[in-house]
Structure formats: C-alpha cells, structure tokens
Amino acid sequence: MHLIEETERLLSVCRECRERHADMREQNREPDFFQEVKPYADRTHAWLDEWTSAVSEWIKVAKPLYVHPHQIESLHDSMKQFIVQSFYQKTGKKRFVLSIHSAEYTLKTILDALRKEEGQ
C-alpha cells in the first residue's frame, strides 16, 4: 500500500531531523538557509502535505481505532516546525525531541492500523 511507504518515509524524516539537530549542535554552525534549509523543507513539506491529505481520506473511509483527524492535524503542524528547527543548534533540545517522539508515536500507530487493515 502506498500509504504505508509514505508513512515509513515520514518516520525516516523524523530520524533524519533528530540526527541533523545533534550534528548541528556538535558542529556548532548555522546552516545556509537557501542552500540547506529551504530545499529540504520544501521537499519534505510537500511529502507531508500529500501524506496528510491521503491519510485524512483513509481515516474517513477506514475509521481506524486509535487514529483521529485531530492527531493528523497536530502531527502535520508539529512536523513542519521541527523539520525546519532541526537545522538550528539553538533549538531547545528537550522540546524538540519530545515533538519528534510524539510524531513518531502517531506515525507508528497509523502504520500499525494500515498494516492491520492490509492483513500484514
């Protein structure tokens, strides 16, 4: 199922953001906004927007347990923020990491529901 792969890709974006933030703190540098931040953010935000539409439609049809539209909206907003924040070392680590953990939890819950529906 296409939605499973897209959800897994967003989980990998979460890992990339966590690793990037740690690297930026370690390297103690500021990124070039137009060379690094904007291209990555534009690409991942487009994936996130497409996924959000698709998963919202899936929720309406499949009505999975433990997955609700407000979670998707919250995940969407949170990911858009931490994708950009991951480039900046001054981003507070605790809140940043908690945002990623929350997103990963929601994505894994959705992944479980998708796999259950598909019979995996």
N, CA and C atoms as an extended XYZ file, in Angstrom:
360
Properties=species:S:1:pos:R:3:atomname:S:1:resname:S:1:resid:I:1 pbc="F F F"
N         0.847       -1.189        0.000 N   MET     1
C         0.000        0.000        0.000 CA  MET     1
C         0.887        1.244        0.000 C   MET     1
N         0.534        2.174       -0.812 N   HIS     2
C         1.275        3.426       -0.971 CA  HIS     2
C         1.377        4.196        0.346 C   HIS     2
N         0.318        4.216        1.111 N   LEU     3
C         0.284        4.973        2.363 CA  LEU     3
C         1.274        4.409        3.388 C   LEU     3
N         1.490        3.117        3.366 N   ILE     4
C         2.457        2.501        4.277 CA  ILE     4
C         3.861        3.022        3.976 C   ILE     4
N         4.246        3.024        2.706 N   GLU     5
C         5.583        3.506        2.342 CA  GLU     5
C         5.761        4.983        2.683 C   GLU     5
N         4.728        5.770        2.439 N   GLU     6
C         4.811        7.200        2.742 CA  GLU     6
C         4.920        7.445        4.249 C   GLU     6
N         4.220        6.648        5.028 N   THR     7
C         4.296        6.773        6.485 CA  THR     7
C         5.692        6.378        6.968 C   THR     7
N         6.240        5.318        6.392 N   GLU     8
C         7.610        4.903        6.745 CA  GLU     8
C         8.615        5.983        6.352 C   GLU     8
N         8.379        6.638        5.228 N   ARG     9
C         9.282        7.709        4.800 CA  ARG     9
C         9.242        8.873        5.795 C   ARG     9
N         8.060        9.197        6.306 N   LEU    10
C         7.960       10.273        7.300 CA  LEU    10
C         8.647        9.881        8.616 C   LEU    10
N         8.596        8.602        8.954 N   LEU    11
C         9.335        8.138       10.133 CA  LEU    11
C        10.834        8.334        9.931 C   LEU    11
N        11.305        8.093        8.710 N   SER    12
C        12.738        8.300        8.444 CA  SER    12
C        13.083        9.796        8.479 C   SER    12
N        12.153       10.649        8.090 N   VAL    13
C        12.368       12.098        8.193 CA  VAL    13
C        12.538       12.476        9.668 C   VAL    13
N        11.754       11.883       10.538 N   CYS    14
C        11.893       12.147       11.985 CA  CYS    14
C        13.296       11.779       12.457 C   CYS    14
N        13.781       10.605       12.043 N   ARG    15
C        15.138       10.181       12.427 CA  ARG    15
C        16.182       11.151       11.881 C   ARG    15
N        16.030       11.540       10.615 N   GLU    16
C        16.970       12.487        9.997 CA  GLU    16
C        17.002       13.804       10.771 C   GLU    16
N        15.840       14.284       11.184 N   CYS    17
C        15.769       15.556       11.911 CA  CYS    17
C        16.490       15.457       13.247 C   CYS    17
N        16.265       14.344       13.948 N   ARG    18
C        16.926       14.163       15.239 CA  ARG    18
C        18.445       14.121       15.059 C   ARG    18
N        18.906       13.373       14.054 N   GLU    19
C        20.342       13.254       13.792 CA  GLU    19
C        20.944       14.588       13.336 C   GLU    19
N        20.229       15.303       12.474 N   ARG    20
C        20.719       16.592       11.971 CA  ARG    20
C        20.879       17.582       13.118 C   ARG    20
N        19.884       17.631       13.991 N   HIS    21
C        19.942       18.562       15.113 CA  HIS    21
C        21.157       18.262       15.993 C   HIS    21
N        21.389       16.990       16.257 N   ALA    22
C        22.559       16.608       17.066 CA  ALA    22
C        23.850       17.004       16.350 C   ALA    22
N        23.910       16.788       15.040 N   ASP    23
C        25.102       17.158       14.259 CA  ASP    23
C        25.331       18.664       14.271 C   ASP    23
N        24.272       19.436       14.110 N   MET    24
C        24.405       20.894       14.082 CA  MET    24
C        24.888       21.414       15.443 C   MET    24
N        24.412       20.808       16.513 N   ARG    25
C        24.867       21.207       17.851 CA  ARG    25
C        26.344       20.846       18.033 C   ARG    25
N        26.709       19.668       17.543 N   GLU    26
C        28.095       19.216       17.669 CA  GLU    26
C        29.044       20.074       16.835 C   GLU    26
N        28.622       20.402       15.618 N   GLN    27
C        29.459       21.199       14.716 CA  GLN    27
C        29.448       22.685       15.074 C   GLN    27
N        28.467       23.093       15.871 N   ASN    28
C        28.349       24.482       16.303 CA  ASN    28
C        28.354       25.453       15.115 C   ASN    28
N        27.440       25.188       14.171 N   ARG    29
C        27.376       26.050       12.991 CA  ARG    29
C        25.935       26.380       12.627 C   ARG    29
N        25.796       27.458       11.891 N   GLU    30
C        24.494       27.869       11.381 CA  GLU    30
C        24.396       27.437        9.920 C   GLU    30
N        23.253       26.911        9.503 N   PRO    31
C        23.101       26.473        8.120 CA  PRO    31
C        22.873       27.643        7.165 C   PRO    31
N        23.132       27.400        5.897 N   ASP    32
C        22.788       28.369        4.859 CA  ASP    32
C        21.311       28.132        4.534 C   ASP    32
N        20.480       29.114        4.810 N   PHE    33
C        19.042       28.927        4.653 CA  PHE    33
C        18.653       28.506        3.240 C   PHE    33
N        19.167       29.211        2.233 N   PHE    34
C        18.743       28.942        0.856 CA  PHE    34
C        19.411       27.723        0.242 C   PHE    34
N        20.549       27.314        0.753 N   GLN    35
C        21.245       26.146        0.222 CA  GLN    35
C        20.873       24.850        0.948 C   GLN    35
N        20.603       24.932        2.239 N   GLU    36
C        20.348       23.733        3.033 CA  GLU    36
C        18.909       23.619        3.528 C   GLU    36
N        18.463       24.638        4.240 N   VAL    37
C        17.176       24.553        4.930 CA  VAL    37
C        15.996       24.558        3.960 C   VAL    37
N        15.910       25.559        3.116 N   LYS    38
C        14.751       25.720        2.241 CA  LYS    38
C        14.536       24.541        1.291 C   LYS    38
N        15.576       24.059        0.581 N   PRO    39
C        15.328       22.923       -0.319 CA  PRO    39
C        14.807       21.683        0.421 C   PRO    39
N        15.413       21.388        1.558 N   TYR    40
C        14.975       20.220        2.335 CA  TYR    40
C        13.559       20.422        2.866 C   TYR    40
N        13.303       21.594        3.418 N   ALA    41
C        11.978       21.872        3.980 CA  ALA    41
C        10.902       21.853        2.890 C   ALA    41
N        11.184       22.445        1.747 N   ASP    42
C        10.196       22.445        0.658 CA  ASP    42
C         9.841       21.025        0.235 C   ASP    42
N        10.861       20.201        0.069 N   ARG    43
C        10.648       18.818       -0.371 CA  ARG    43
C         9.860       18.018        0.675 C   ARG    43
N        10.294       18.076        1.931 N   THR    44
C         9.620       17.278        2.959 CA  THR    44
C         8.239       17.829        3.300 C   THR    44
N         8.068       19.140        3.225 N   HIS    45
C         6.740       19.714        3.475 CA  HIS    45
C         5.762       19.273        2.388 C   HIS    45
N         6.228       19.165        1.153 N   ALA    46
C         5.363       18.682        0.068 CA  ALA    46
C         4.942       17.231        0.326 C   ALA    46
N         5.899       16.384        0.738 N   TRP    47
C         5.559       14.986        1.080 CA  TRP    47
C         4.540       14.956        2.208 C   TRP    47
N         4.804       15.774        3.220 N   LEU    48
C         3.930       15.808        4.385 CA  LEU    48
C         2.516       16.261        4.011 C   LEU    48
N         2.411       17.268        3.165 N   ASP    49
C         1.091       17.744        2.725 CA  ASP    49
C         0.334       16.659        1.965 C   ASP    49
N         1.023       15.970        1.050 N   GLU    50
C         0.387       14.892        0.280 CA  GLU    50
C        -0.064       13.766        1.203 C   GLU    50
N         0.835       13.377        2.115 N   TRP    51
C         0.519       12.298        3.045 CA  TRP    51
C        -0.674       12.678        3.919 C   TRP    51
N        -0.707       13.908        4.408 N   THR    52
C        -1.788       14.368        5.276 CA  THR    52
C        -3.136       14.262        4.567 C   THR    52
N        -3.183       14.663        3.314 N   SER    53
C        -4.434       14.542        2.548 CA  SER    53
C        -4.840       13.084        2.392 C   SER    53
N        -3.871       12.249        2.018 N   ALA    54
C        -4.164       10.832        1.787 CA  ALA    54
C        -4.607       10.131        3.069 C   ALA    54
N        -3.902       10.371        4.160 N   VAL    55
C        -4.245        9.683        5.404 CA  VAL    55
C        -5.563       10.213        5.976 C   VAL    55
N        -5.862       11.470        5.751 N   SER    56
C        -7.146       12.025        6.209 CA  SER    56
C        -8.308       11.359        5.474 C   SER    56
N        -8.140       11.136        4.183 N   GLU    57
C        -9.164       10.425        3.406 CA  GLU    57
C        -9.296        8.981        3.882 C   GLU    57
N        -8.165        8.346        4.143 N   TRP    58
C        -8.165        6.965        4.628 CA  TRP    58
C        -8.905        6.859        5.954 C   TRP    58
N        -8.692        7.825        6.848 N   ILE    59
C        -9.361        7.813        8.156 CA  ILE    59
C       -10.874        7.905        7.981 C   ILE    59
N       -11.316        8.749        7.050 N   LYS    60
C       -12.762        8.895        6.803 CA  LYS    60
C       -13.376        7.578        6.339 C   LYS    60
N       -12.640        6.854        5.503 N   VAL    61
C       -13.162        5.615        4.933 CA  VAL    61
C       -12.991        4.428        5.886 C   VAL    61
N       -11.777        4.241        6.385 N   ALA    62
C       -11.451        3.052        7.180 CA  ALA    62
C       -11.880        3.160        8.642 C   ALA    62
N       -11.981        4.382        9.153 N   LYS    63
C       -12.330        4.621       10.552 CA  LYS    63
C       -11.521        3.734       11.508 C   LYS    63
N       -10.193        3.858       11.461 N   PRO    64
C        -9.355        3.013       12.315 CA  PRO    64
C        -9.472        3.400       13.794 C   PRO    64
N        -9.289        2.402       14.658 N   LEU    65
C        -9.240        2.678       16.092 CA  LEU    65
C        -7.956        3.424       16.402 C   LEU    65
N        -7.998        4.272       17.370 N   TYR    66
C        -6.820        4.973       17.894 CA  TYR    66
C        -6.180        5.971       16.922 C   TYR    66
N        -6.826        6.268       15.810 N   VAL    67
C        -6.301        7.265       14.870 CA  VAL    67
C        -7.444        8.234       14.556 C   VAL    67
N        -7.215        9.510       14.867 N   HIS    68
C        -8.267       10.510       14.713 CA  HIS    68
C        -7.772       11.711       13.906 C   HIS    68
N        -8.686       12.403       13.226 N   PRO    69
C        -8.289       13.547       12.386 CA  PRO    69
C        -7.481       14.623       13.126 C   PRO    69
N        -7.827       14.904       14.381 N   HIS    70
C        -7.091       15.950       15.101 CA  HIS    70
C        -5.627       15.557       15.330 C   HIS    70
N        -5.351       14.249       15.438 N   GLN    71
C        -3.964       13.794       15.580 CA  GLN    71
C        -3.173       14.098       14.312 C   GLN    71
N        -3.815       13.938       13.173 N   ILE    72
C        -3.154       14.176       11.890 CA  ILE    72
C        -2.836       15.660       11.744 C   ILE    72
N        -3.778       16.509       12.108 N   GLU    73
C        -3.547       17.963       12.041 CA  GLU    73
C        -2.393       18.369       12.952 C   GLU    73
N        -2.388       17.836       14.154 N   SER    74
C        -1.335       18.139       15.111 CA  SER    74
C         0.026       17.642       14.622 C   SER    74
N         0.052       16.428       14.104 N   LEU    75
C         1.282       15.848       13.555 CA  LEU    75
C         1.805       16.704       12.404 C   LEU    75
N         0.927       17.110       11.522 N   HIS    76
C         1.288       17.932       10.369 CA  HIS    76
C         1.967       19.229       10.815 C   HIS    76
N         1.331       19.927       11.750 N   ASP    77
C         1.882       21.193       12.240 CA  ASP    77
C         3.220       20.987       12.952 C   ASP    77
N         3.267       19.994       13.786 N   SER    78
C         4.478       19.710       14.556 CA  SER    78
C         5.654       19.354       13.651 C   SER    78
N         5.403       18.493       12.670 N   MET    79
C         6.489       18.085       11.772 CA  MET    79
C         6.991       19.251       10.942 C   MET    79
N         6.084       20.095       10.470 N   LYS    80
C         6.521       21.260        9.696 CA  LYS    80
C         7.461       22.126       10.517 C   LYS    80
N         7.187       22.233       11.796 N   GLN    81
C         8.044       23.041       12.665 CA  GLN    81
C         9.386       22.370       12.907 C   GLN    81
N         9.373       21.099       13.331 N   PHE    82
C        10.658       20.506       13.698 CA  PHE    82
C        11.536       20.160       12.506 C   PHE    82
N        10.959       20.054       11.327 N   ILE    83
C        11.788       19.860       10.133 CA  ILE    83
C        12.719       21.056        9.962 C   ILE    83
N        12.178       22.250       10.095 N   VAL    84
C        12.987       23.468        9.970 CA  VAL    84
C        13.880       23.653       11.203 C   VAL    84
N        13.327       23.431       12.381 N   GLN    85
C        14.095       23.615       13.613 CA  GLN    85
C        15.310       22.698       13.695 C   GLN    85
N        15.250       21.554       13.033 N   SER    86
C        16.351       20.586       13.117 CA  SER    86
C        17.668       21.141       12.577 C   SER    86
N        17.606       22.180       11.781 N   PHE    87
C        18.815       22.774       11.204 CA  PHE    87
C        19.504       23.755       12.160 C   PHE    87
N        18.833       24.126       13.218 N   TYR    88
C        19.351       25.188       14.074 CA  TYR    88
C        19.747       24.662       15.445 C   TYR    88
N        21.012       24.848       15.773 N   GLN    89
C        21.553       24.347       17.024 CA  GLN    89
C        20.912       24.998       18.247 C   GLN    89
N        20.378       26.191       18.079 N   LYS    90
C        19.792       26.906       19.219 CA  LYS    90
C        18.388       26.420       19.573 C   LYS    90
N        17.848       25.527       18.755 N   THR    91
C        16.550       24.945       19.068 CA  THR    91
C        16.685       24.165       20.372 C   THR    91
N        15.780       24.410       21.295 N   GLY    92
C        15.822       23.716       22.583 CA  GLY    92
C        15.678       22.216       22.401 C   GLY    92
N        16.621       21.476       22.942 N   LYS    93
C        16.684       20.038       22.723 CA  LYS    93
C        15.482       19.279       23.300 C   LYS    93
N        15.100       19.576       24.524 N   LYS    94
C        14.045       18.807       25.185 CA  LYS    94
C        12.722       18.879       24.420 C   LYS    94
N        12.275       20.077       24.142 N   ARG    95
C        11.001       20.241       23.434 CA  ARG    95
C        11.077       19.657       22.015 C   ARG    95
N        12.205       19.872       21.368 N   PHE    96
C        12.425       19.354       20.019 CA  PHE    96
C        12.304       17.827       20.003 C   PHE    96
N        13.009       17.170       20.925 N   VAL    97
C        12.995       15.706       20.990 CA  VAL    97
C        11.601       15.197       21.343 C   VAL    97
N        10.920       15.862       22.251 N   LEU    98
C         9.559       15.453       22.605 CA  LEU    98
C         8.609       15.570       21.418 C   LEU    98
N         8.776       16.608       20.603 N   SER    99
C         7.945       16.764       19.397 CA  SER    99
C         8.168       15.610       18.432 C   SER    99
N         9.414       15.228       18.276 N   ILE   100
C         9.726       14.114       17.373 CA  ILE   100
C         9.168       12.805       17.927 C   ILE   100
N         9.318       12.577       19.222 N   HIS   101
C         8.774       11.355       19.827 CA  HIS   101
C         7.263       11.273       19.638 C   HIS   101
N         6.590       12.380       19.814 N   SER   102
C         5.146       12.425       19.633 CA  SER   102
C         4.766       12.097       18.185 C   SER   102
N         5.495       12.692       17.242 N   ALA   103
C         5.235       12.429       15.822 CA  ALA   103
C         5.484       10.962       15.492 C   ALA   103
N         6.582       10.417       16.003 N   GLU   104
C         6.897        9.011       15.738 CA  GLU   104
C         5.829        8.083       16.314 C   GLU   104
N         5.357        8.388       17.495 N   TYR   105
C         4.307        7.578       18.109 CA  TYR   105
C         3.050        7.568       17.237 C   TYR   105
N         2.639        8.746       16.790 N   THR   106
C         1.448        8.842       15.948 CA  THR   106
C         1.657        8.120       14.626 C   THR   106
N         2.822        8.308       14.008 N   LEU   107
C         3.110        7.632       12.736 CA  LEU   107
C         3.123        6.110       12.898 C   LEU   107
N         3.688        5.624       13.994 N   LYS   108
C         3.717        4.167       14.239 CA  LYS   108
C         2.315        3.626       14.493 C   LYS   108
N         1.489        4.402       15.176 N   THR   109
C         0.103        3.991       15.407 CA  THR   109
C        -0.642        3.883       14.080 C   THR   109
N        -0.416        4.850       13.207 N   ILE   110
C        -1.044        4.830       11.886 CA  ILE   110
C        -0.521        3.645       11.073 C   ILE   110
N         0.774        3.422       11.141 N   LEU   111
C         1.393        2.304       10.420 CA  LEU   111
C         0.801        0.973       10.878 C   LEU   111
N         0.635        0.812       12.181 N   ASP   112
C         0.031       -0.421       12.713 CA  ASP   112
C        -1.387       -0.600       12.183 C   ASP   112
N        -2.165        0.489       12.171 N   ALA   113
C        -3.548        0.417       11.683 CA  ALA   113
C        -3.589        0.092       10.191 C   ALA   113
N        -2.669        0.689        9.423 N   LEU   114
C        -2.620        0.411        7.977 CA  LEU   114
C        -2.257       -1.045        7.720 C   LEU   114
N        -1.283       -1.540        8.449 N   ARG   115
C        -0.847       -2.937        8.265 CA  ARG   115
C        -1.937       -3.908        8.699 C   ARG   115
N        -2.625       -3.581        9.779 N   LYS   116
C        -3.715       -4.430       10.250 CA  LYS   116
C        -4.822       -4.507        9.204 C   LYS   116
N        -5.132       -3.351        8.621 N   GLU   117
C        -6.169       -3.309        7.587 CA  GLU   117
C        -5.753       -4.123        6.355 C   GLU   117
N        -4.460       -4.058        6.051 N   GLU   118
C        -3.956       -4.770        4.879 CA  GLU   118
C        -3.740       -6.254        5.175 C   GLU   118
N        -3.785       -6.624        6.456 N   GLY   119
C        -3.646       -8.028        6.832 CA  GLY   119
C        -2.208       -8.492        6.949 C   GLY   119
N        -1.283       -7.570        7.247 N   GLN   120
C         0.127       -7.955        7.392 CA  GLN   120
C         0.416       -8.422        8.792 C   GLN   120
